[in-house]
Amino acid sequence: MMAADSNGLFTSFVPAEAQEAVTNALQESLVDLIDLSLVAKQAHWSVVGPRFRSIHLALDEVVTDARAFVDEVAERATAVGVSPDGRSATVAANSALDEVSAEFTSDDKVVLVMTEALEAAIKRLRSNIGKVGDDPVTEDLLIGISARLEQLHWMWQAQSV
Amino acid sequence: MMAADSNGLFTSFVPAEAQEAVTNALQESLVDLIDLSLVAKQAHWSVVGPRFRSIHLALDEVVTDARAFVDEVAERATAVGVSPDGRSATVAANSALDEVSAEFTSDDKVVLVMTEALEAAIKRLRSNIGKVGDDPVTEDLLIGISARLEQLHWMWQAQSV
Amino acid sequence: MMAADSNGLFTSFVPAEAQEAVTNALQESLVDLIDLSLVAKQAHWSVVGPRFRSIHLALDEVVTDARAFVDEVAERATAVGVSPDGRSATVAANSALDEVSAEFTSDDKVVLVMTEALEAAIKRLRSNIGKVGDDPVTEDLLIGISARLEQLHWMWQAQSV
Amino acid sequence: MMAADSNGLFTSFVPAEAQEAVTNALQESLVDLIDLSLVAKQAHWSVVGPRFRSIHLALDEVVTDARAFVDEVAERATAVGVSPDGRSATVAANSALDEVSAEFTSDDKVVLVMTEALEAAIKRLRSNIGKVGDDPVTEDLLIGISARLEQLHWMWQAQSV
Amino acid sequence: MMAADSNGLFTSFVPAEAQEAVTNALQESLVDLIDLSLVAKQAHWSVVGPRFRSIHLALDEVVTDARAFVDEVAERATAVGVSPDGRSATVAANSALDEVSAEFTSDDKVVLVMTEALEAAIKRLRSNIGKVGDDPVTEDLLIGISARLEQLHWMWQAQSV
Amino acid sequence: MMAADSNGLFTSFVPAEAQEAVTNALQESLVDLIDLSLVAKQAHWSVVGPRFRSIHLALDEVVTDARAFVDEVAERATAVGVSPDGRSATVAANSALDEVSAEFTSDDKVVLVMTEALEAAIKRLRSNIGKVGDDPVTEDLLIGISARLEQLHWMWQAQSV
Amino acid sequence: MMAADSNGLFTSFVPAEAQEAVTNALQESLVDLIDLSLVAKQAHWSVVGPRFRSIHLALDEVVTDARAFVDEVAERATAVGVSPDGRSATVAANSALDEVSAEFTSDDKVVLVMTEALEAAIKRLRSNIGKVGDDPVTEDLLIGISARLEQLHWMWQAQSV
Amino acid sequence: MMAADSNGLFTSFVPAEAQEAVTNALQESLVDLIDLSLVAKQAHWSVVGPRFRSIHLALDEVVTDARAFVDEVAERATAVGVSPDGRSATVAANSALDEVSAEFTSDDKVVLVMTEALEAAIKRLRSNIGKVGDDPVTEDLLIGISARLEQLHWMWQAQSV
Amino acid sequence: MMAADSNGLFTSFVPAEAQEAVTNALQESLVDLIDLSLVAKQAHWSVVGPRFRSIHLALDEVVTDARAFVDEVAERATAVGVSPDGRSATVAANSALDEVSAEFTSDDKVVLVMTEALEAAIKRLRSNIGKVGDDPVTEDLLIGISARLEQLHWMWQAQSV
Amino acid sequence: MMAADSNGLFTSFVPAEAQEAVTNALQESLVDLIDLSLVAKQAHWSVVGPRFRSIHLALDEVVTDARAFVDEVAERATAVGVSPDGRSATVAANSALDEVSAEFTSDDKVVLVMTEALEAAIKRLRSNIGKVGDDPVTEDLLIGISARLEQLHWMWQAQSV
Amino acid sequence: MMAADSNGLFTSFVPAEAQEAVTNALQESLVDLIDLSLVAKQAHWSVVGPRFRSIHLALDEVVTDARAFVDEVAERATAVGVSPDGRSATVAANSALDEVSAEFTSDDKVVLVMTEALEAAIKRLRSNIGKVGDDPVTEDLLIGISARLEQLHWMWQAQSV
Amino acid sequence: MMAADSNGLFTSFVPAEAQEAVTNALQESLVDLIDLSLVAKQAHWSVVGPRFRSIHLALDEVVTDARAFVDEVAERATAVGVSPDGRSATVAANSALDEVSAEFTSDDKVVLVMTEALEAAIKRLRSNIGKVGDDPVTEDLLIGISARLEQLHWMWQAQSV
């Protein structure tokens, strides 16, 4: 992520030994969150079935939150002196989320897809939280994102139990 | 774009002979507009230089409009009975926009990058407008998007003339 | 629709040869849209079943849009010098929509009723769009209404596929 | 109004002996209020004369209130276990309001038409208030509607005295 | 409810012979409405099943209304010179609502639980309305609450018919 | 109150035998409520003492409510065909409220003055409610005003017990 | 206006020689502005005729502004250490405005009444502005009020020329 | 309109053969719409007569819409690479609207003046719509403006029929 | 709290060894916060004395915050796979707060009661914060709640020092 | 400015000897402020260069303020009995501002143009303030406008020092 | 205040002979108003006692107004070509307000402290108003600030009389 | 910071051994944040150069955030039982920020000044975060402030790289 000629452009207040872990955690989270927003939008359009409206609306709430987190994570990267990479090819190559279908999909299936997508994002996020303890600012940001993703995971999983 | 098992799921009010052109136009526009939103967000984070703040803010206006158009275009696709494809891999593979850098980029360069990105999107859009005249609803939607993209193009180009 | 003693009261900027088609298109659209608002309200009250709340809310969105279109269409009629007729008896006699039941109705049935009501309104509207090309202002108005009705049709049909 | 196969679907908290009077009062009020909203909209479009703007705006205030009352009355009917009937044909057949003209109408005439329409609605409403005393909830709702209709009646009558 | 040493603290405008009935009605209503808000919140958290989102949202509407009514009822008690008792132990001991489960509960079951909870509250409320006719202010307040609870009852019952 | 040459100007929907009681009740309430708004404003300016700010703000809440009630009462008078009289001389001559001081007044004293002013207004209002039962619209309006005045009375009295 | 036992309660920043003129100007303005608000409300209820709605609305704009000015003037009095007198009897006795009728009044007549009321208020206000030049704060307040009253005077007079 | 040294500054997406017609249409529309805003403001100040308030307010609605259209038209010109000319001298020299009086004018006369001003603007606009069909973006913009101007024309003409 | 048949319904992202501590902490916090909201409401109604208004308002701020925290805590429980128990009987039995009086209470006493209630809630909350460090999401939530409760504690204690 | 047949239409509260100076000051200010709004809009469209966005936005703030001042000044003229003249030809002929270019203009140049335009307007305004001291209402209005124009002048001049 | 190398940077529209008095008045007012905002914030945190909440809130109103005045005064300085000095050391050295305590302070004492702080600020402000009459813009600004400070002074003093 | 006679006034929930570190951290942060708000305001007024507007606006965003943090930090001090010291002399004596110039300053220089000011504040804040781990509430507050200051630091530094 961190371009060679970017080194030294910005001051980083993160302890030197934490810089790499922080950089990796932010870049991985950025990719997963962008993909989460695209996956949720895809499902927003593809869903069919009796629960169409309810799920169509719930998906946009995921999109809204994911987009807000994307910006917070990317701007935390810049604040530690690194240019984040949120390009479509990078997202397509590095996301922790499974590829989803672009065909019309039943509401039951969409519920499972979203539950799995959130689970994949939370797992990598939780793992990264454990690695960035030396920069409490980044740690706090990722904890806050996990709090909301875990809440959303409950809301989606609750629809299929 | 149109999945095999999606055929016949939905009623389309578009004349049969216009269906393919409409489908293609919407799918191409969708991909370009998603990519435009990702490119503008990337630049929103990467830009450096004396005009940082002004361009940082202007880029978010592009993001906001591109995202709104993405939803309108995708839901027009569903309204003509086709499931749109807005996944990251599809965007990465099919966008008409040039790949951009993920490194910190000077404000002068960002202005040129955005002017070119808008130009690429407008050109394919204008071409598609010429092909969908048999479905005035889709035609009207694409004209409205082009109107705003051309206005944005002026605003970005005006910064470098 | 056009009362005898109304002739000549107002200036019309529509080409003379287009006046009759425009007048007919607006009057037919007005009647269908008023009826659509009444049918959707009726279903808003009559619906029962597990999806009650979701459909109850979705029906009011149809009502809100239909009412807004009613006003736009009627005031376009006055702008071309004709007094529109939106009285209950006229609506009851001339609507393109099928009569609906006033008894409590299952949510599954309401979804079908609304899909059919929207389809009937869109079909007559699309036919009229093809007749009013000589008055681009009226044409543009009807295209805009069809865009929204076709989107709503997808949303309702998606609940039963 | 109460469909045969609707019996017993819903619990009614109204005393059994009051049920019929309450049902009739709500159905009659519903029809009159829907018609009032359609009559006021018709006049909103048809009015001409020096006071056009003032009356055009005042008519929309009647429409707004009438529509709100329509929903309250219909949902009171469902709350007492009866499906209300607000279809255009029912309104056309059963309204207490006189039929109005669909031609352009002078502002002076519109003032009289609206005063008479409100008077007709108030009279049947007042009569029904006297019959539903055994269900204080319905009684309170109808009193509240009469309060506003009588206020509107003054405002319209004040324009012609 | 009325503490011994509270006598005479406040002026009451209620006829002396109505004071006890009014006091009892307000205290019973207060307890039921607080419990209704707690029961609805409990279900808001416990509900699972395909209709999770729709019911989760609908429950918060009950909570919002119940809480508003709680304040109105309690402040009516103070306005007639009596300190209301809204403590958890009082609610637990005196509520007319059945105890609910705190375990995860299917959406179908929650619909029945809420329908029954509303029915229990309405029945005691209707009974009290019949006893407070000598204080029209209290009577009017309780009628208004019953109007909304009966409407909510329809909305919940409609989901299971 | 009712001017000689006003007779017959407006239609009244109030039973003929209730007209006089209704007219008197509305005129007396109007005078008391205007005076209440003036008395509360006077105290808003005159109050001094440690509780200045709290009471200064509370007085404006009385003013706001009194002014709203003034308009409702006066427009109810017009709705029953009578021109209300809200002139300063009429208020000065006929108010049920005691005259207050215009000098700087301690906060303790202002609390007592406001408690007494509200008590005087409520007593005449309660008496009038008992006389207008034949016009449920007026009765309902006056009950609603008494509900709020009694609540305010508690809030003011609570400051001195 | 200034009560004997109020002397010395508050610090006044007004030059000693200006105190009396300032006090008089504020007390006279207060009385006139309260009366203006009551006169405009009276006309708001009493007006009849073809222009009813337009004038009914315009009168409430006068009321809103007059009430705001009343508060500013009275609180300027307290700020110079004097308790203003805004009681109904004081207003009735000392207003510069002519007494108005409480009967239903034609719209033409109301326009003249309001034009005269504003003229009376402006004349005394203009005279007082000339006397309070030694306290620029009070002078500035009264100039601002006159600016708006003169604008309102034009708007009312424009209706009868 | 297009300055010599402006050539080539901006990219235009309009077909070359349509550029001149588009440029002319936008410049003429700009001048007429600026003048419409100035004419309506002039009348906003000059109008006198019984309908003063109603017309005074209606004129500001014309001003608001005209100003919004002015900006859209001018920025469409820049988007096709041309600098629009909205200077007072250009407007004075090239407007299609007749010169109006700056003296106080009766409300009846103002209605006629505005009806004529709107008619003049619509006629040149309709003519230009017919010339810019090769640039659907400009065409769509001008159609939208004509829609609103024709609606306003009806509203003004309705006041004198 | 965790029902037997709820086991395994939901995925929990909390480390297995932290699950019990997290569950206990959330359930205890939920009970205390519900009780805090009920205690504050009780005092909102029962308070009397010169500081009535100020304390009456401050109590509702406690209620608002407590209710918001209740929802956050309960939904954190569901997000870790456990159904929280917020029923009145559970609250009455398990709250860490002392029982309060339901009689009218002097403002001085209410200040002490609220200070003690907040202290009791904070102490158990602080103790639980020390036990949930293995789940940073829950830890962060409880820290945020303690921050606000400690701020409120200062505000209440400041009134009696 | 003051039309012959306008004499005597309106009451003026300005001292007779100040009337001419006031009239002239208002008419000159009106012309300059309208021209300022047109000049700023022209620059809003014509500006090009690296600072395009910042200046484009700043220009609209000038337009917004100038338009608000235009209305205040013109309605002050009517309030002193004179019909202001805000027609395009009058503005073109009498403005104190230099003519500007309608061609695309560099941002550096636009800054100078706006600084000069504001300076020209302020100078004539300051001169007029010195002449209208006998009408404090007009004087106060012009001082307020100068305050804002001088602030804007600083903001524009600060960009080129 | 005016730095040597700032001379001539900006145009000043103030008469040359008034420049020094204006500069001094603005700089002194700036310092006093910044200090007033800091003193009020200090008290906002330090206050204790039964009136804590009321005074805590009232202090923030002083802060809000003082901060707004600070900006207006400083930007008036720049508008007359002078860079104001609002640094903490300058404020600490030159404020007309007495130093306050940073320890917890009883509410009674805070009332006196604020009354004195406002009095000190008003006295220097009033003195400066008398010196800047040759620049009516600055004079008008300072009069407006004094108006509000004197009103606040009354509100604080009223709490201790 | 903690006054002698303040000891024991308030309950502190912070572990005794952490009290001193927490107190110091809060007092140092308070001083730096107040100074940051004053420094940013100073630059808001002093900045000149081509980027004036952009920087002028960005500085107010720093002021807004700094002021909000000031209040949070100071009220955290009171919540741990200590009266914070935010007086101008204390700020002038103890701020970690370098003194800035009060003369007009070029935009390039202002960017450097703000970057340095933010860096100084962040460094002391980061150091204090490392010392207050025993009070997670204070720790969490300071982390949140550092997160925003580091983001602002990037935004300012990005303008000069």
Coordinates of N, CA, C and O in Angstrom, one line a residue, chain H residues 3-6 9-10 30 34-35 38 41-42 44-46 48 56 60 67 70-71 74-75 78 81-89 91-92 99-104, chain J residues 3-6 9-10 30 34-35 38 41-42 44-46 48 56 60 67 70-71 74-75 78 81-89 91-92 99-104:
Chain H
A3 N -16.4 34.5 -26.7 CA -15.3 35.4 -26.9 C -14.2 34.6 -27.8 O -14.0 33.4 -27.7
A4 N -13.5 35.4 -28.6 CA -12.5 34.9 -29.5 C -11.5 34.1 -28.8 O -11.2 32.9 -29.1
D5 N -11.0 34.6 -27.7 CA -9.9 33.9 -27.1 C -10.3 32.9 -26.1 O -9.6 32.3 -25.4
S6 N -11.6 32.6 -26.2 CA -12.1 31.5 -25.4 C -12.1 30.2 -26.2 O -12.2 29.1 -25.6
L9 N -10.7 26.6 -25.2 CA -10.4 26.5 -23.7 C -11.0 25.2 -23.1 O -10.3 24.5 -22.4
F10 N -12.2 24.9 -23.5 CA -12.9 23.8 -22.9 C -13.3 22.8 -24.0 O -13.6 23.1 -25.1
L30 N -30.8 32.9 -21.5 CA -30.2 33.5 -20.3 C -30.7 35.0 -20.2 O -31.1 35.4 -19.1
I34 N -32.9 36.4 -17.0 CA -32.5 37.5 -16.1 C -33.5 38.6 -16.2 O -33.8 39.1 -15.1
D35 N -33.9 39.0 -17.4 CA -34.9 40.1 -17.4 C -36.2 39.7 -16.7 O -36.8 40.6 -16.1
L38 N -35.8 40.4 -13.2 CA -35.7 41.8 -12.9 C -37.1 42.4 -13.0 O -37.5 43.3 -12.2
K41 N -39.2 41.4 -10.0 CA -38.8 42.1 -8.8 C -39.4 43.6 -8.9 O -39.9 44.1 -7.9
Q42 N -39.3 44.2 -10.1 CA -39.8 45.5 -10.3 C -41.3 45.6 -9.9 O -41.7 46.5 -9.2
H44 N -42.9 43.5 -8.1 CA -43.0 43.1 -6.7 C -43.0 44.4 -5.8 O -43.6 44.5 -4.8
W45 N -42.2 45.4 -6.3 CA -42.1 46.7 -5.5 C -43.2 47.7 -6.0 O -43.6 48.5 -5.2
S46 N -43.6 47.6 -7.2 CA -44.4 48.7 -7.8 C -45.9 48.4 -7.6 O -46.7 49.4 -7.8
V48 N -49.7 48.1 -6.6 CA -50.6 48.6 -5.6 C -52.0 48.1 -6.0 O -52.3 47.7 -7.1
H56 N -47.8 40.4 -4.7 CA -46.4 40.7 -4.2 C -45.7 39.3 -3.9 O -44.6 39.2 -4.2
D60 N -42.5 37.0 -6.2 CA -41.3 36.5 -5.6 C -41.1 35.0 -6.0 O -39.9 34.5 -6.1
R67 N -34.4 33.0 -11.2 CA -33.0 33.0 -10.8 C -32.3 31.6 -10.9 O -31.2 31.4 -11.3
V70 N -31.7 30.8 -14.5 CA -30.6 31.6 -15.0 C -29.3 30.8 -14.7 O -28.4 30.7 -15.6
D71 N -29.1 30.3 -13.5 CA -27.9 29.6 -13.2 C -27.7 28.3 -13.9 O -26.6 28.0 -14.4
A74 N -26.8 29.3 -17.6 CA -25.5 29.8 -17.8 C -24.4 28.7 -17.6 O -23.4 28.7 -18.3
E75 N -24.7 27.8 -16.7 CA -23.7 26.8 -16.4 C -23.8 25.7 -17.5 O -22.8 24.9 -17.7
T78 N -21.4 27.2 -20.0 CA -20.0 26.9 -19.7 C -19.6 25.4 -20.0 O -18.5 25.1 -20.4
G81 N -18.6 24.9 -23.3 CA -17.4 25.6 -23.6 C -17.5 27.1 -23.9 O -16.6 27.7 -24.5
V82 N -18.6 27.7 -23.6 CA -18.9 29.1 -23.9 C -19.1 29.9 -22.7 O -19.8 29.4 -21.8
S83 N -18.6 31.1 -22.6 CA -18.8 32.0 -21.5 C -20.1 32.8 -21.8 O -20.2 33.5 -22.7
P84 N -21.1 32.6 -21.0 CA -22.4 33.3 -21.2 C -22.2 34.8 -20.8 O -21.3 35.1 -20.1
D85 N -23.1 35.6 -21.3 CA -23.1 37.0 -21.1 C -24.4 37.5 -20.3 O -25.4 37.6 -21.0
G86 N -24.2 37.7 -19.0 CA -25.4 38.1 -18.3 C -25.3 39.5 -17.7 O -25.9 39.7 -16.6
R87 N -24.6 40.3 -18.4 CA -24.4 41.7 -17.8 C -25.7 42.6 -18.1 O -26.4 42.3 -19.0
S88 N -25.8 43.6 -17.3 CA -27.1 44.4 -17.3 C -27.2 45.0 -18.7 O -28.3 45.0 -19.3
A89 N -26.1 45.5 -19.3 CA -26.3 46.1 -20.6 C -26.7 45.1 -21.7 O -27.5 45.4 -22.6
V91 N -28.4 42.4 -21.2 CA -29.8 42.1 -20.9 C -30.7 43.2 -21.4 O -31.7 43.0 -22.1
A92 N -30.4 44.5 -21.1 CA -31.2 45.6 -21.6 C -31.3 45.6 -23.1 O -32.3 46.0 -23.6
E99 N -40.3 46.4 -22.4 CA -39.9 47.2 -21.2 C -41.1 47.4 -20.3 O -42.2 47.6 -20.9
V100 N -40.9 47.4 -19.1 CA -42.1 47.7 -18.1 C -41.9 49.0 -17.5 O -40.9 49.7 -17.6
S101 N -43.0 49.5 -16.8 CA -42.9 50.8 -16.1 C -42.3 50.6 -14.8 O -42.4 49.6 -14.1
A102 N -41.6 51.7 -14.3 CA -41.1 51.7 -13.0 C -41.9 52.4 -12.0 O -41.6 52.6 -10.8
E103 N -43.1 52.9 -12.4 CA -44.0 53.6 -11.5 C -44.9 52.7 -10.8 O -45.0 51.5 -11.2
F104 N -45.6 53.2 -9.8 CA -46.6 52.4 -9.1 C -47.6 51.9 -10.1 O -48.1 52.7 -10.9
Chain J
A3 N -42.2 58.7 -10.0 CA -43.1 59.0 -11.1 C -44.1 60.1 -10.7 O -44.5 60.3 -9.6
A4 N -44.4 61.0 -11.7 CA -45.3 62.1 -11.5 C -46.6 61.7 -10.8 O -47.0 62.3 -9.8
D5 N -47.2 60.7 -11.4 CA -48.5 60.3 -10.9 C -48.4 59.4 -9.6 O -49.4 58.9 -9.2
S6 N -47.3 59.3 -9.1 CA -47.1 58.6 -7.8 C -47.2 59.5 -6.6 O -47.5 59.1 -5.5
L9 N -49.5 59.3 -3.3 CA -50.1 57.9 -3.2 C -49.9 57.4 -1.7 O -50.8 56.9 -1.1
F10 N -48.6 57.6 -1.3 CA -48.3 57.0 0.0 C -47.9 58.1 1.0 O -47.3 59.1 0.7
L30 N -29.8 51.0 -4.9 CA -30.5 50.0 -5.5 C -29.8 49.6 -6.8 O -29.5 48.4 -7.1
I34 N -28.0 45.9 -7.5 CA -28.4 45.0 -8.5 C -27.2 44.7 -9.4 O -27.0 43.5 -9.8
D35 N -26.5 45.7 -9.8 CA -25.3 45.5 -10.7 C -24.3 44.6 -10.0 O -23.7 43.7 -10.6
L38 N -25.3 41.1 -10.5 CA -25.1 40.6 -11.9 C -23.6 40.4 -12.2 O -23.2 39.5 -12.8
K41 N -22.5 37.3 -10.4 CA -22.9 36.1 -11.1 C -22.1 35.9 -12.4 O -21.7 34.8 -12.8
Q42 N -21.9 37.0 -13.1 CA -21.1 36.9 -14.4 C -19.7 36.3 -14.1 O -19.3 35.4 -14.8
H44 N -19.0 34.4 -11.5 CA -19.3 33.1 -11.1 C -19.2 32.1 -12.3 O -18.8 30.9 -12.1
W45 N -19.6 32.5 -13.4 CA -19.6 31.7 -14.6 C -18.3 31.8 -15.4 O -17.9 30.8 -16.1
S46 N -17.7 32.9 -15.4 CA -16.5 33.2 -16.3 C -15.2 32.8 -15.7 O -14.2 32.6 -16.4
V48 N -11.9 31.1 -14.4 CA -11.1 29.9 -14.7 C -9.8 30.0 -13.9 O -9.4 31.1 -13.6
H56 N -15.6 30.6 -7.3 CA -16.9 30.3 -7.7 C -17.9 30.3 -6.6 O -19.0 30.9 -6.7
D60 N -21.0 33.4 -5.2 CA -22.4 33.2 -4.9 C -22.8 33.8 -3.5 O -23.9 34.2 -3.3
R67 N -28.5 40.4 -3.4 CA -29.9 40.3 -3.7 C -30.8 40.6 -2.4 O -31.8 41.2 -2.6
V70 N -30.7 44.3 -2.1 CA -31.6 44.9 -3.1 C -33.0 45.0 -2.6 O -33.7 46.1 -2.8
D71 N -33.5 44.0 -2.1 CA -34.9 43.9 -1.7 C -35.2 44.9 -0.5 O -36.2 45.6 -0.4
A74 N -35.0 48.5 -1.9 CA -36.2 48.9 -2.7 C -37.4 49.0 -1.9 O -38.3 49.9 -2.1
E75 N -37.6 48.2 -0.9 CA -38.8 48.2 -0.1 C -38.7 49.4 0.9 O -39.7 49.9 1.5
T78 N -40.2 52.2 -1.2 CA -41.6 52.2 -1.2 C -42.2 52.7 0.1 O -43.2 53.4 0.2
G81 N -42.6 56.1 0.1 CA -43.5 56.6 -0.8 C -43.1 56.7 -2.3 O -43.7 57.3 -3.1
V82 N -42.0 56.1 -2.6 CA -41.4 56.2 -3.9 C -41.2 54.9 -4.5 O -40.8 53.9 -3.9
S83 N -41.6 54.8 -5.8 CA -41.4 53.5 -6.5 C -39.9 53.4 -7.1 O -39.5 54.2 -7.9
P84 N -39.2 52.5 -6.6 CA -37.8 52.3 -7.0 C -37.7 51.9 -8.5 O -38.7 51.3 -9.0
D85 N -36.6 52.0 -9.1 CA -36.4 51.6 -10.5 C -35.3 50.6 -10.6 O -34.1 51.0 -10.6
G86 N -35.6 49.4 -10.8 CA -34.6 48.3 -10.8 C -34.6 47.6 -12.2 O -34.2 46.4 -12.2
R87 N -34.9 48.3 -13.2 CA -35.0 47.7 -14.5 C -33.5 47.6 -15.1 O -32.7 48.4 -14.8
S88 N -33.3 46.6 -16.0 CA -32.0 46.3 -16.5 C -31.4 47.6 -17.2 O -30.3 47.9 -17.1
A89 N -32.3 48.3 -18.0 CA -31.7 49.5 -18.7 C -31.3 50.6 -17.7 O -30.3 51.2 -17.9
V91 N -30.3 50.0 -14.6 CA -29.0 49.6 -14.0 C -27.8 49.8 -15.0 O -26.8 50.3 -14.6
A92 N -28.0 49.4 -16.2 CA -26.9 49.5 -17.2 C -26.5 51.0 -17.3 O -25.3 51.3 -17.5
E99 N -17.9 48.4 -16.1 CA -18.4 47.3 -16.9 C -17.3 46.2 -16.8 O -16.1 46.5 -16.7
V100 N -17.8 45.0 -16.7 CA -16.8 43.8 -16.6 C -16.9 43.1 -18.0 O -17.7 43.3 -18.8
S101 N -15.9 42.2 -18.1 CA -15.8 41.3 -19.3 C -16.8 40.2 -19.2 O -17.0 39.7 -18.1
A102 N -17.3 39.7 -20.3 CA -18.1 38.5 -20.3 C -17.3 37.3 -20.8 O -17.9 36.2 -21.0
E103 N -16.1 37.4 -21.0 CA -15.2 36.3 -21.5 C -14.7 35.5 -20.3 O -14.7 36.0 -19.2
F104 N -14.2 34.3 -20.6 CA -13.6 33.6 -19.5 C -12.4 34.4 -18.9 O -11.6 35.0 -19.7

